[in-house]
Coordinates of N, CA, C and O in Angstrom, one line a residue:
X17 N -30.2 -23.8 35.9 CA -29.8 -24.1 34.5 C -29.8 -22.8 33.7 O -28.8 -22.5 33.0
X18 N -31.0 -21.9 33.9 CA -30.6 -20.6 33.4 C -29.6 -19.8 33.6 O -29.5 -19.0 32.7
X19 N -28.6 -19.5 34.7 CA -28.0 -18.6 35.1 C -26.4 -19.7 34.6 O -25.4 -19.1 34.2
X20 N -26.5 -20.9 34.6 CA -25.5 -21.7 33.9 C -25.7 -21.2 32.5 O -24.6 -20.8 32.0
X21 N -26.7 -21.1 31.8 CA -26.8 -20.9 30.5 C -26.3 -19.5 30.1 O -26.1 -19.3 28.9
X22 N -26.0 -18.6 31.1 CA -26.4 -17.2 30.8 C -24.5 -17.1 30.9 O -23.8 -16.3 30.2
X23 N -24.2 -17.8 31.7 CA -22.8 -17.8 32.4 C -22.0 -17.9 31.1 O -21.1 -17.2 30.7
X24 N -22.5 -19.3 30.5 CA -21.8 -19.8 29.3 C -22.1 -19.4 28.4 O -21.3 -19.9 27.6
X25 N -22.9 -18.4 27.7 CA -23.3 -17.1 26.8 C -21.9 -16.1 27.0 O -21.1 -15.7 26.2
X26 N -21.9 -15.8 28.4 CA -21.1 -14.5 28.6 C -19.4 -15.6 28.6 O -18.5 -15.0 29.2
X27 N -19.2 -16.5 28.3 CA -18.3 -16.7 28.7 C -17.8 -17.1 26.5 O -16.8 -16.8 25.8
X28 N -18.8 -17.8 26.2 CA -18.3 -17.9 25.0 C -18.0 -16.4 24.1 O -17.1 -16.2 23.3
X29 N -19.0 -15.4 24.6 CA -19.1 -13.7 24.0 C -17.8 -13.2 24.2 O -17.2 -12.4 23.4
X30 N -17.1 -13.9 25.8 CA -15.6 -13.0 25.8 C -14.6 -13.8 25.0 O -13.7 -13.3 24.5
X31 N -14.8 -14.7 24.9 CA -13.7 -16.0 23.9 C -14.0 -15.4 22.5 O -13.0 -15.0 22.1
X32 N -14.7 -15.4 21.9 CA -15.5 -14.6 20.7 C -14.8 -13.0 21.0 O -14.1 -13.8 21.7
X33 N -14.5 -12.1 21.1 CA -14.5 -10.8 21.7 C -12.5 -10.5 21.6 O -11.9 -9.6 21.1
X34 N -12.1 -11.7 22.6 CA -10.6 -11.5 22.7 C -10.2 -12.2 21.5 O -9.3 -11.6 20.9
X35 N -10.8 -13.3 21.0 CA -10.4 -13.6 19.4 C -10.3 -12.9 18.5 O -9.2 -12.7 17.8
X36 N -11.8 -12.0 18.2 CA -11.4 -10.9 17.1 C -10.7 -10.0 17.2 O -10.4 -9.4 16.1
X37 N -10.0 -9.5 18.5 CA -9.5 -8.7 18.7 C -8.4 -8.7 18.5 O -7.8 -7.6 18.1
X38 N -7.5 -10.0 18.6 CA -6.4 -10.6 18.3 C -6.3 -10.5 16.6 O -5.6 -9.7 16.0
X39 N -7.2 -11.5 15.8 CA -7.1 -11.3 14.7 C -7.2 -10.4 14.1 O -6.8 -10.3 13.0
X40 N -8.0 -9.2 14.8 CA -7.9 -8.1 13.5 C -6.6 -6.9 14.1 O -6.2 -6.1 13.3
X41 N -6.2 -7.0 15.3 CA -4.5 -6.9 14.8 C -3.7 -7.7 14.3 O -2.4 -7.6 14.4
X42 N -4.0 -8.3 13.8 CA -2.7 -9.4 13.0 C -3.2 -9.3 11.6 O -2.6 -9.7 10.6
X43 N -4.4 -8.6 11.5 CA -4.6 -7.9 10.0 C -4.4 -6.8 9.4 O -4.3 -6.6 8.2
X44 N -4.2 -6.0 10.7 CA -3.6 -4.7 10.0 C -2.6 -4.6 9.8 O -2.2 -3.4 9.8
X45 N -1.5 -5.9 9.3 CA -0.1 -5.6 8.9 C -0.1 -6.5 8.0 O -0.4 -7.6 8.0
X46 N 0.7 -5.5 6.9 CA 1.3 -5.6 5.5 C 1.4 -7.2 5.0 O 2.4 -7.9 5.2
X47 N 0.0 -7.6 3.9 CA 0.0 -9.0 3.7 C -0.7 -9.6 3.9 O -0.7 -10.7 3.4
X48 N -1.4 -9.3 4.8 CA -2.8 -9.6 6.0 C -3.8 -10.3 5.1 O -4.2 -11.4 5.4
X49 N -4.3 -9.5 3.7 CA -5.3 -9.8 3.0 C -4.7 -11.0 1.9 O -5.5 -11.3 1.0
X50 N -3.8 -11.4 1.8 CA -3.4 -12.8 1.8 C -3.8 -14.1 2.6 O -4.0 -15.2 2.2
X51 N -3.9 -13.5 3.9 CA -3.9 -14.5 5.2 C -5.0 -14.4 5.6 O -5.2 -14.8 6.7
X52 N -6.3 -13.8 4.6 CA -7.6 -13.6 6.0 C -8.2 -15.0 6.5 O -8.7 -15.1 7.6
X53 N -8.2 -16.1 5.5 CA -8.8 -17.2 5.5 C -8.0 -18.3 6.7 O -8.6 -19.2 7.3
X54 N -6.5 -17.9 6.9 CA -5.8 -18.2 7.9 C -5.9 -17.9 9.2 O -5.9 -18.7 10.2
X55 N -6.2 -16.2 9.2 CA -6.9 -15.1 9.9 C -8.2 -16.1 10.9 O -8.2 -16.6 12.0
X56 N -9.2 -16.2 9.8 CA -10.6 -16.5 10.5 C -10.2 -17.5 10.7 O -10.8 -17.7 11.7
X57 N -9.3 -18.7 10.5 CA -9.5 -20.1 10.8 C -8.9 -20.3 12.8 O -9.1 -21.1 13.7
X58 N -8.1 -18.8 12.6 CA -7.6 -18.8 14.3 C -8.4 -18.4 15.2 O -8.2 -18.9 16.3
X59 N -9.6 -17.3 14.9 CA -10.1 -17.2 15.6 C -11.4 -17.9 15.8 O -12.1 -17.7 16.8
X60 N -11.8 -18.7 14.8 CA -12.5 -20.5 15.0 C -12.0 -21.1 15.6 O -12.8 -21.8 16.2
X61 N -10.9 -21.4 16.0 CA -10.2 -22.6 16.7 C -10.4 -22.0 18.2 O -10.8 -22.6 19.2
X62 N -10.1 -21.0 18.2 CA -10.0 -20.6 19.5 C -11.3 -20.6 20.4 O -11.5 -20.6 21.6
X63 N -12.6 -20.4 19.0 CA -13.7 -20.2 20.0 C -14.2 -21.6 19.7 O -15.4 -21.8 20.2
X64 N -13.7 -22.6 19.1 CA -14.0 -23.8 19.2 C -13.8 -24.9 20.6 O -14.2 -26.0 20.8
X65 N -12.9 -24.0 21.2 CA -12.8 -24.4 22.0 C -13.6 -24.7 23.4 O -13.7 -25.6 24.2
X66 N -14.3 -23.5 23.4 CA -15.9 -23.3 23.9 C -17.3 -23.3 23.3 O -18.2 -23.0 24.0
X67 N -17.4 -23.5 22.2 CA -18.4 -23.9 21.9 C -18.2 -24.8 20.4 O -18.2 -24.2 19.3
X68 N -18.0 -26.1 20.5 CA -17.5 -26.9 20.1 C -18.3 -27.3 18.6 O -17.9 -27.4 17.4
X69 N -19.3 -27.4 19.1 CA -19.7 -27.7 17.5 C -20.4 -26.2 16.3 O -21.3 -26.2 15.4
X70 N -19.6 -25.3 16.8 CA -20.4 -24.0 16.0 C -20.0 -23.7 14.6 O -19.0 -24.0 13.9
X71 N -21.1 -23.0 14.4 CA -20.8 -22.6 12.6 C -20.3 -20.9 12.8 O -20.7 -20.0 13.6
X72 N -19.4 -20.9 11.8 CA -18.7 -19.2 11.7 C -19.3 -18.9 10.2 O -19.8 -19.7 9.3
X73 N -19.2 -17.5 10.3 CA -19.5 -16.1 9.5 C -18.5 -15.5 10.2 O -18.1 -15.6 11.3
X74 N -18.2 -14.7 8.7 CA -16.7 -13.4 9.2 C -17.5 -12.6 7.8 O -18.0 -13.1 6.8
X75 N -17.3 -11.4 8.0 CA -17.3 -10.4 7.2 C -16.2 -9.4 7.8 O -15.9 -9.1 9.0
X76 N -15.6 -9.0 6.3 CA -14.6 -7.6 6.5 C -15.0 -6.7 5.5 O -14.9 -7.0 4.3
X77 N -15.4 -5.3 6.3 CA -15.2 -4.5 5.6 C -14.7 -2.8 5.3 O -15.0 -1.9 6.2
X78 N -14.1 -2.6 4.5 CA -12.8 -1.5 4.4 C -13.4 -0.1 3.7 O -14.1 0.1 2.6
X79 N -12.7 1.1 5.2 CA -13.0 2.4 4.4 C -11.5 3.3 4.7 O -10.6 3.3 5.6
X80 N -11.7 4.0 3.4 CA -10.9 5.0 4.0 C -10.7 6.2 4.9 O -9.9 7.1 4.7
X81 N -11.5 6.0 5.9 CA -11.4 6.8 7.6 C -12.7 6.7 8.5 O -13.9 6.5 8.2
X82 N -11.8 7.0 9.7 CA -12.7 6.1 10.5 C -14.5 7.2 10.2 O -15.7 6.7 10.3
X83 N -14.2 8.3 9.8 CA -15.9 8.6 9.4 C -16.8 8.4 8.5 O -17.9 8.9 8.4
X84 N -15.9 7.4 7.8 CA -17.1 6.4 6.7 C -17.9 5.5 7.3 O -19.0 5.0 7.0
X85 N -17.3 5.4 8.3 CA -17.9 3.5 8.9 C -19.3 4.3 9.2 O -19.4 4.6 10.4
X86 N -20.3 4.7 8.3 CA -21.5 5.7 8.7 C -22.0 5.5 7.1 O -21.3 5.3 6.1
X87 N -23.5 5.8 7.2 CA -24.2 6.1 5.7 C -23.7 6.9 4.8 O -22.5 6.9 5.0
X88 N -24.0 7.6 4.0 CA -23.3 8.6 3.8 C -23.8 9.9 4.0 O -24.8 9.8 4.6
X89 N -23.5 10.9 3.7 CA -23.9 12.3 4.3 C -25.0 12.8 3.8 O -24.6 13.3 2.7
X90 N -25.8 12.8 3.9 CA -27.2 13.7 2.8 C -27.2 14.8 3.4 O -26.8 15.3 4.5
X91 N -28.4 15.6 2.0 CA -28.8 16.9 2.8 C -30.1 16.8 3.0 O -30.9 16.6 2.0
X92 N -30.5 16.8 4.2 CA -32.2 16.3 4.3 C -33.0 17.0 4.1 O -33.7 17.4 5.0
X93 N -33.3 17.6 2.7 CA -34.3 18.6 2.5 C -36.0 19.0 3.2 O -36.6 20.1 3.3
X94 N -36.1 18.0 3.4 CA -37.6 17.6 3.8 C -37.8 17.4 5.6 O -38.8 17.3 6.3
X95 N -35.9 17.4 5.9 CA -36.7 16.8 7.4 C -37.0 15.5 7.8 O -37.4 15.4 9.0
X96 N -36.9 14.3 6.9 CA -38.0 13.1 7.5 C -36.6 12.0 8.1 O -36.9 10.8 8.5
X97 N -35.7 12.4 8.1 CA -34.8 11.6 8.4 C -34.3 10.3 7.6 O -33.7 9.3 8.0
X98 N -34.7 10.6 6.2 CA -34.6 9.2 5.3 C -34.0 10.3 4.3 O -34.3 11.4 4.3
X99 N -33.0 9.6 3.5 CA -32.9 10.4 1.8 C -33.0 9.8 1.2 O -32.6 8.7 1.0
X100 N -34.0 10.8 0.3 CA -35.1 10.9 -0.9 C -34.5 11.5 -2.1 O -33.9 12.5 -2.2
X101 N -34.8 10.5 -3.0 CA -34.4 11.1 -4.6 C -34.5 12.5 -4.5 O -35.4 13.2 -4.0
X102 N -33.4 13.0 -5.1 CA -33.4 14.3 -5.3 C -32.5 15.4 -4.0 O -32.3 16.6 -3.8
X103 N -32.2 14.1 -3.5 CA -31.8 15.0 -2.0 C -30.0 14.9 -2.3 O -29.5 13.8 -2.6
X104 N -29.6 15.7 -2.1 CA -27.8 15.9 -2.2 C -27.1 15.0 -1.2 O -27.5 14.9 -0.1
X105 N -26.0 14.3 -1.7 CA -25.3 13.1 -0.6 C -23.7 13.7 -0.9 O -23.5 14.7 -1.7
X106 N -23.1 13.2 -0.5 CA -21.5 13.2 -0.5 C -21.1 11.6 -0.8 O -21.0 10.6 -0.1
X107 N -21.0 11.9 -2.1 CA -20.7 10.3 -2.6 C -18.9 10.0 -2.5 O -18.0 10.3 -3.3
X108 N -18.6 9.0 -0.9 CA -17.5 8.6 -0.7 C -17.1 7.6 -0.9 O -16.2 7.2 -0.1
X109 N -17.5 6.8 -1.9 CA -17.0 5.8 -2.5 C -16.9 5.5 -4.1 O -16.5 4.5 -4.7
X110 N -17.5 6.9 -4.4 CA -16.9 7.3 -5.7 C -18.4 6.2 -6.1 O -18.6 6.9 -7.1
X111 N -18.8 5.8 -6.1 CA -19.7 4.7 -7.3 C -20.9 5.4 -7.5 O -21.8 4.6 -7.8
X112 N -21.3 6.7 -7.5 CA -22.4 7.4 -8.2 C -23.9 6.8 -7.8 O -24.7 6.5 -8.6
X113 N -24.1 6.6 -6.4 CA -25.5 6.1 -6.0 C -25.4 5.9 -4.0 O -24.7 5.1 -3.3
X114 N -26.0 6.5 -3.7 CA -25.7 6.9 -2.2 C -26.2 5.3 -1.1 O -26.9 4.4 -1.0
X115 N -25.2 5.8 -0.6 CA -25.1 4.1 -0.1 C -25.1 4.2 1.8 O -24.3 4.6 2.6
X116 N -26.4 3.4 1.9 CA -26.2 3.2 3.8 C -25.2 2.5 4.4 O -25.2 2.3 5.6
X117 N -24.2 1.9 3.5 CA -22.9 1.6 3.6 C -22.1 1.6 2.5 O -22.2 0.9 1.5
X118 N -21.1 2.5 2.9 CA -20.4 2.5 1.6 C -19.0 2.1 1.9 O -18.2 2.9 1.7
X119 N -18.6 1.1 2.2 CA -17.7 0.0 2.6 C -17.8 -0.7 1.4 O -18.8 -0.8 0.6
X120 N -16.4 -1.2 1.2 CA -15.7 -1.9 0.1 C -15.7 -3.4 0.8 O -15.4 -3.3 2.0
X121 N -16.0 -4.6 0.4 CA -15.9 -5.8 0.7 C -14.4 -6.3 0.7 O -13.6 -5.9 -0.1
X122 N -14.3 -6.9 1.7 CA -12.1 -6.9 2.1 C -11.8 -6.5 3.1 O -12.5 -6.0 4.0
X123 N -10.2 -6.8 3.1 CA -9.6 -6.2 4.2 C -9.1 -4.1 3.9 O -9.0 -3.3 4.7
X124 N -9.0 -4.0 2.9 CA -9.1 -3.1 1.9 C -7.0 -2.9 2.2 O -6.1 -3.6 2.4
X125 N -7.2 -1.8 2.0 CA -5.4 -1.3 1.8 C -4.3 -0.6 2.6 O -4.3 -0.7 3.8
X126 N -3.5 0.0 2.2 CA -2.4 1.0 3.3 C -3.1 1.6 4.1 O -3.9 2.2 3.4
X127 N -3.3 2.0 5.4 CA -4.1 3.1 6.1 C -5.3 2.9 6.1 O -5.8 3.7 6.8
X128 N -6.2 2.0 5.5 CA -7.6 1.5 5.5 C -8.1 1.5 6.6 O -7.2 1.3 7.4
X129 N -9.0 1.6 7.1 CA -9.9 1.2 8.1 C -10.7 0.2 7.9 O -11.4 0.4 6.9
X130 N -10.9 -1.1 8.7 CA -11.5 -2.2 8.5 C -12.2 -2.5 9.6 O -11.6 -2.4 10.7
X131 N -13.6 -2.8 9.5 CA -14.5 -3.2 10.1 C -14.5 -5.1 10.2 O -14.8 -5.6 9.1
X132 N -14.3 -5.8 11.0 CA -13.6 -7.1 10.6 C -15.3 -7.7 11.5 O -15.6 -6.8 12.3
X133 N -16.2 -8.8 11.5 CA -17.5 -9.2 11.9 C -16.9 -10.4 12.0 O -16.0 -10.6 11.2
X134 N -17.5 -11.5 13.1 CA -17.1 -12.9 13.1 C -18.7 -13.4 14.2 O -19.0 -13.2 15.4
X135 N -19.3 -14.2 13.1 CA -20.4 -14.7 14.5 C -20.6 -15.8 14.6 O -21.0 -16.5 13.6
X136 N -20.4 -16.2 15.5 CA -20.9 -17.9 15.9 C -22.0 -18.3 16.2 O -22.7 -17.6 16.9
X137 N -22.6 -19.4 15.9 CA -23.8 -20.1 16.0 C -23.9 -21.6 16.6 O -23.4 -22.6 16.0
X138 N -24.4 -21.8 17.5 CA -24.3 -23.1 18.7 C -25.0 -23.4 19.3 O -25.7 -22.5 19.8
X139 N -25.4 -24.7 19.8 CA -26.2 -25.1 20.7 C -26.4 -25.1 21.5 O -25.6 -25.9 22.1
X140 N -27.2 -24.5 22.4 CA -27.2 -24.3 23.9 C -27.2 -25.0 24.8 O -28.1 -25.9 24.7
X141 N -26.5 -25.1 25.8 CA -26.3 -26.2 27.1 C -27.9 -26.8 27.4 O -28.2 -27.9 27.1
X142 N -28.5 -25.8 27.9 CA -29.7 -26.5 28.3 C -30.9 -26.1 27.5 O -30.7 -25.5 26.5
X143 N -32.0 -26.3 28.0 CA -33.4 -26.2 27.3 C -33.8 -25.3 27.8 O -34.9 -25.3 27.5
X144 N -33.4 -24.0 28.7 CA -34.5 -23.3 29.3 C -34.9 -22.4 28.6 O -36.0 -21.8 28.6
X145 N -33.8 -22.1 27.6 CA -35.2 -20.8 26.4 C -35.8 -21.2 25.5 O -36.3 -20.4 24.8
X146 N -35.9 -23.1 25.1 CA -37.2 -23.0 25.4 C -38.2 -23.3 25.8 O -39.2 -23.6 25.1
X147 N -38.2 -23.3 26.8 CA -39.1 -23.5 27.9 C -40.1 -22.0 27.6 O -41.3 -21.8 27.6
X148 N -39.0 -21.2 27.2 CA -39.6 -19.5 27.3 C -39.9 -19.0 26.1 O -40.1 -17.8 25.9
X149 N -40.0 -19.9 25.0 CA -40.2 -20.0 23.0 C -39.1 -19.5 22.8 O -39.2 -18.8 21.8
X150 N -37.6 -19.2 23.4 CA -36.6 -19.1 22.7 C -36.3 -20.4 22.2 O -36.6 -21.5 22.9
X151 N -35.5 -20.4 20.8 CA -35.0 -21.4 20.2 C -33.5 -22.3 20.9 O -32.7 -21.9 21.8
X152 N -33.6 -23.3 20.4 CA -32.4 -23.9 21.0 C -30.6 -23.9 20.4 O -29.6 -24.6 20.6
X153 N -31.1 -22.4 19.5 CA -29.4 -22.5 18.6 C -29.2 -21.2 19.3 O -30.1 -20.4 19.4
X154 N -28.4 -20.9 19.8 CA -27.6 -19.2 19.9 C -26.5 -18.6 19.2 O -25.3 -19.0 19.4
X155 N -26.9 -17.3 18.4 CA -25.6 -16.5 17.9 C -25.3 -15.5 18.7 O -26.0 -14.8 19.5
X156 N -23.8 -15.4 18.4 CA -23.2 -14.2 19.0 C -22.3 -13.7 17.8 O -21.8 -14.3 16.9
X157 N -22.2 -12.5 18.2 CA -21.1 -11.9 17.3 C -20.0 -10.4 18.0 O -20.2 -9.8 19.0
X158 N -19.2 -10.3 17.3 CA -18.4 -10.0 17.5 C -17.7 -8.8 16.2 O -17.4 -9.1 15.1
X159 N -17.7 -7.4 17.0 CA -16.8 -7.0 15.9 C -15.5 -5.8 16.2 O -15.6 -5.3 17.3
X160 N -14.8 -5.6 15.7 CA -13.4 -5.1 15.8 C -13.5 -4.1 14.6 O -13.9 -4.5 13.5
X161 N -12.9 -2.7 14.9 CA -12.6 -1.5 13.9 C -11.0 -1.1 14.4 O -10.7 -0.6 15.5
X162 N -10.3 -1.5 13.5 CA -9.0 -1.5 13.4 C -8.5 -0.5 12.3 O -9.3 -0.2 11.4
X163 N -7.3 0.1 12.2 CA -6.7 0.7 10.7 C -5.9 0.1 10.7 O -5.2 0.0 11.7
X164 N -5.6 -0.3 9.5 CA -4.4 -1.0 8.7 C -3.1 0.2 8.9 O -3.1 1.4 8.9
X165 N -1.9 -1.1 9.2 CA -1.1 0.0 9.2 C -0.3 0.7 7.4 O -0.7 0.5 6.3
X166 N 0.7 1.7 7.8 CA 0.6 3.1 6.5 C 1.8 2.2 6.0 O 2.9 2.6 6.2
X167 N 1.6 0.9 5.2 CA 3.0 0.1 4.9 C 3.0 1.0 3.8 O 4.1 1.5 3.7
X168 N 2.0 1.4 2.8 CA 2.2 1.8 1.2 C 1.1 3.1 1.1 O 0.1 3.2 1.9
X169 N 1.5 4.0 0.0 CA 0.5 5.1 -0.3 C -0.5 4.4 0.1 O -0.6 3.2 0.3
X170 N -1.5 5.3 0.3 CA -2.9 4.8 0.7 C -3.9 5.4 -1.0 O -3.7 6.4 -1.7
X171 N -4.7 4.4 -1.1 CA -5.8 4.4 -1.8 C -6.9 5.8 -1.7 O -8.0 5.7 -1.1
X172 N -6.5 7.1 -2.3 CA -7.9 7.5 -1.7 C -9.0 8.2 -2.5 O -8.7 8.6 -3.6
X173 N -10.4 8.3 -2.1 CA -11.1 8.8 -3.2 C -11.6 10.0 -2.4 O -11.7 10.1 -1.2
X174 N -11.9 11.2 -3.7 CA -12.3 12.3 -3.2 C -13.7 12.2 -3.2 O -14.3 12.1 -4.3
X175 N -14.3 12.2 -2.2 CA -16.0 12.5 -1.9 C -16.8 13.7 -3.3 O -16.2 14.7 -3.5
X176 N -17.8 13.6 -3.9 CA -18.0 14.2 -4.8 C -19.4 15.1 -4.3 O -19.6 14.5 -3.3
X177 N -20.1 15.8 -4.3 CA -21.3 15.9 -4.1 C -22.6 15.7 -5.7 O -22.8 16.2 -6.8
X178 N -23.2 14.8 -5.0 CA -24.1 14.5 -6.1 C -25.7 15.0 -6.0 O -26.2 14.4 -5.1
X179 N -26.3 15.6 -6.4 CA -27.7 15.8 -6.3 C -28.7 14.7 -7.4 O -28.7 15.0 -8.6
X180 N -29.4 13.8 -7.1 CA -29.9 13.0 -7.8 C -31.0 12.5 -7.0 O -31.8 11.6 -7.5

């Protein structure tokens, strides 16, 4: 039963996996962020097909190059590996407060880079985790970093450095 269970984990993960992959190229072209809700509903159906009664989450979110998809840049005065008031960042999202993600909520714009998340939640075939105090629901998730293609000027903001 365990190695059935483990089988059908890895089998729903790749169904989950080739879905997003599909949908978030069919988002990176022009109009996309009209269609996202169309978008996630394809790649639900498809993983509905193996795990039949699951609940979806989708998050998308949009930067302008692939080296945002990261905190933002500090200068670590101190060494401790955290930034601390007072420590200089490179504010790349323009909003004046340093951000461990500074991704825009969306599919975002021309040339964008999108971070696209989709996770499923389901009941497991058998009882054996818990047998072992695992619970009897399992998530998986799934994510895809794509760039939008260059249909229109792109959106861009200049990084500022801020000391605060």
């Amino acid at each position: 039963m365990g190695l059935g269970e483990l089988s059908y984990q890895a089998y729903v993960k790749a169904i989950l996996t080739g879905a997003i992959q599909k949908a978030g190229r069919d988002s990176t072209i022009q109009g996309a962020t009209a269609r996202s809700a169309e978008i996630d509903e394809k790649v639900m159906g498809m993983v509905r097909t193996v795990a039949k009664n699951g609940t979806f989450s989708s998050t998308r979110k949009s930067y302008s190059q692939f080296g945002q998809v990261a905190p933002e840049p500090f200068n670590d005065g101190n060494g401790n590996g955290f930034r601390d008031v007072g420590e200089c960042f490179s504010d790349v999202n323009a909003n004046g407060t340093w951000d461990m993600d500074p991704g825009a909520a969306g599919q975002g714009g021309a040339s964008d880079v999108t971070v696209y998340t989709v996770t499923v939640t389901y009941l497991r075939l058998f009882p054996v985790a818990q047998w072992f105090g695992g619970g009897r629901v399992q998530s998986l998730s799934a994510t895809t970093i794509l760039k939008n293609q260059p249909y229109a000027a792109q959106t861009t903001v200049i990084a500022t450095n801020i000391c605060a």
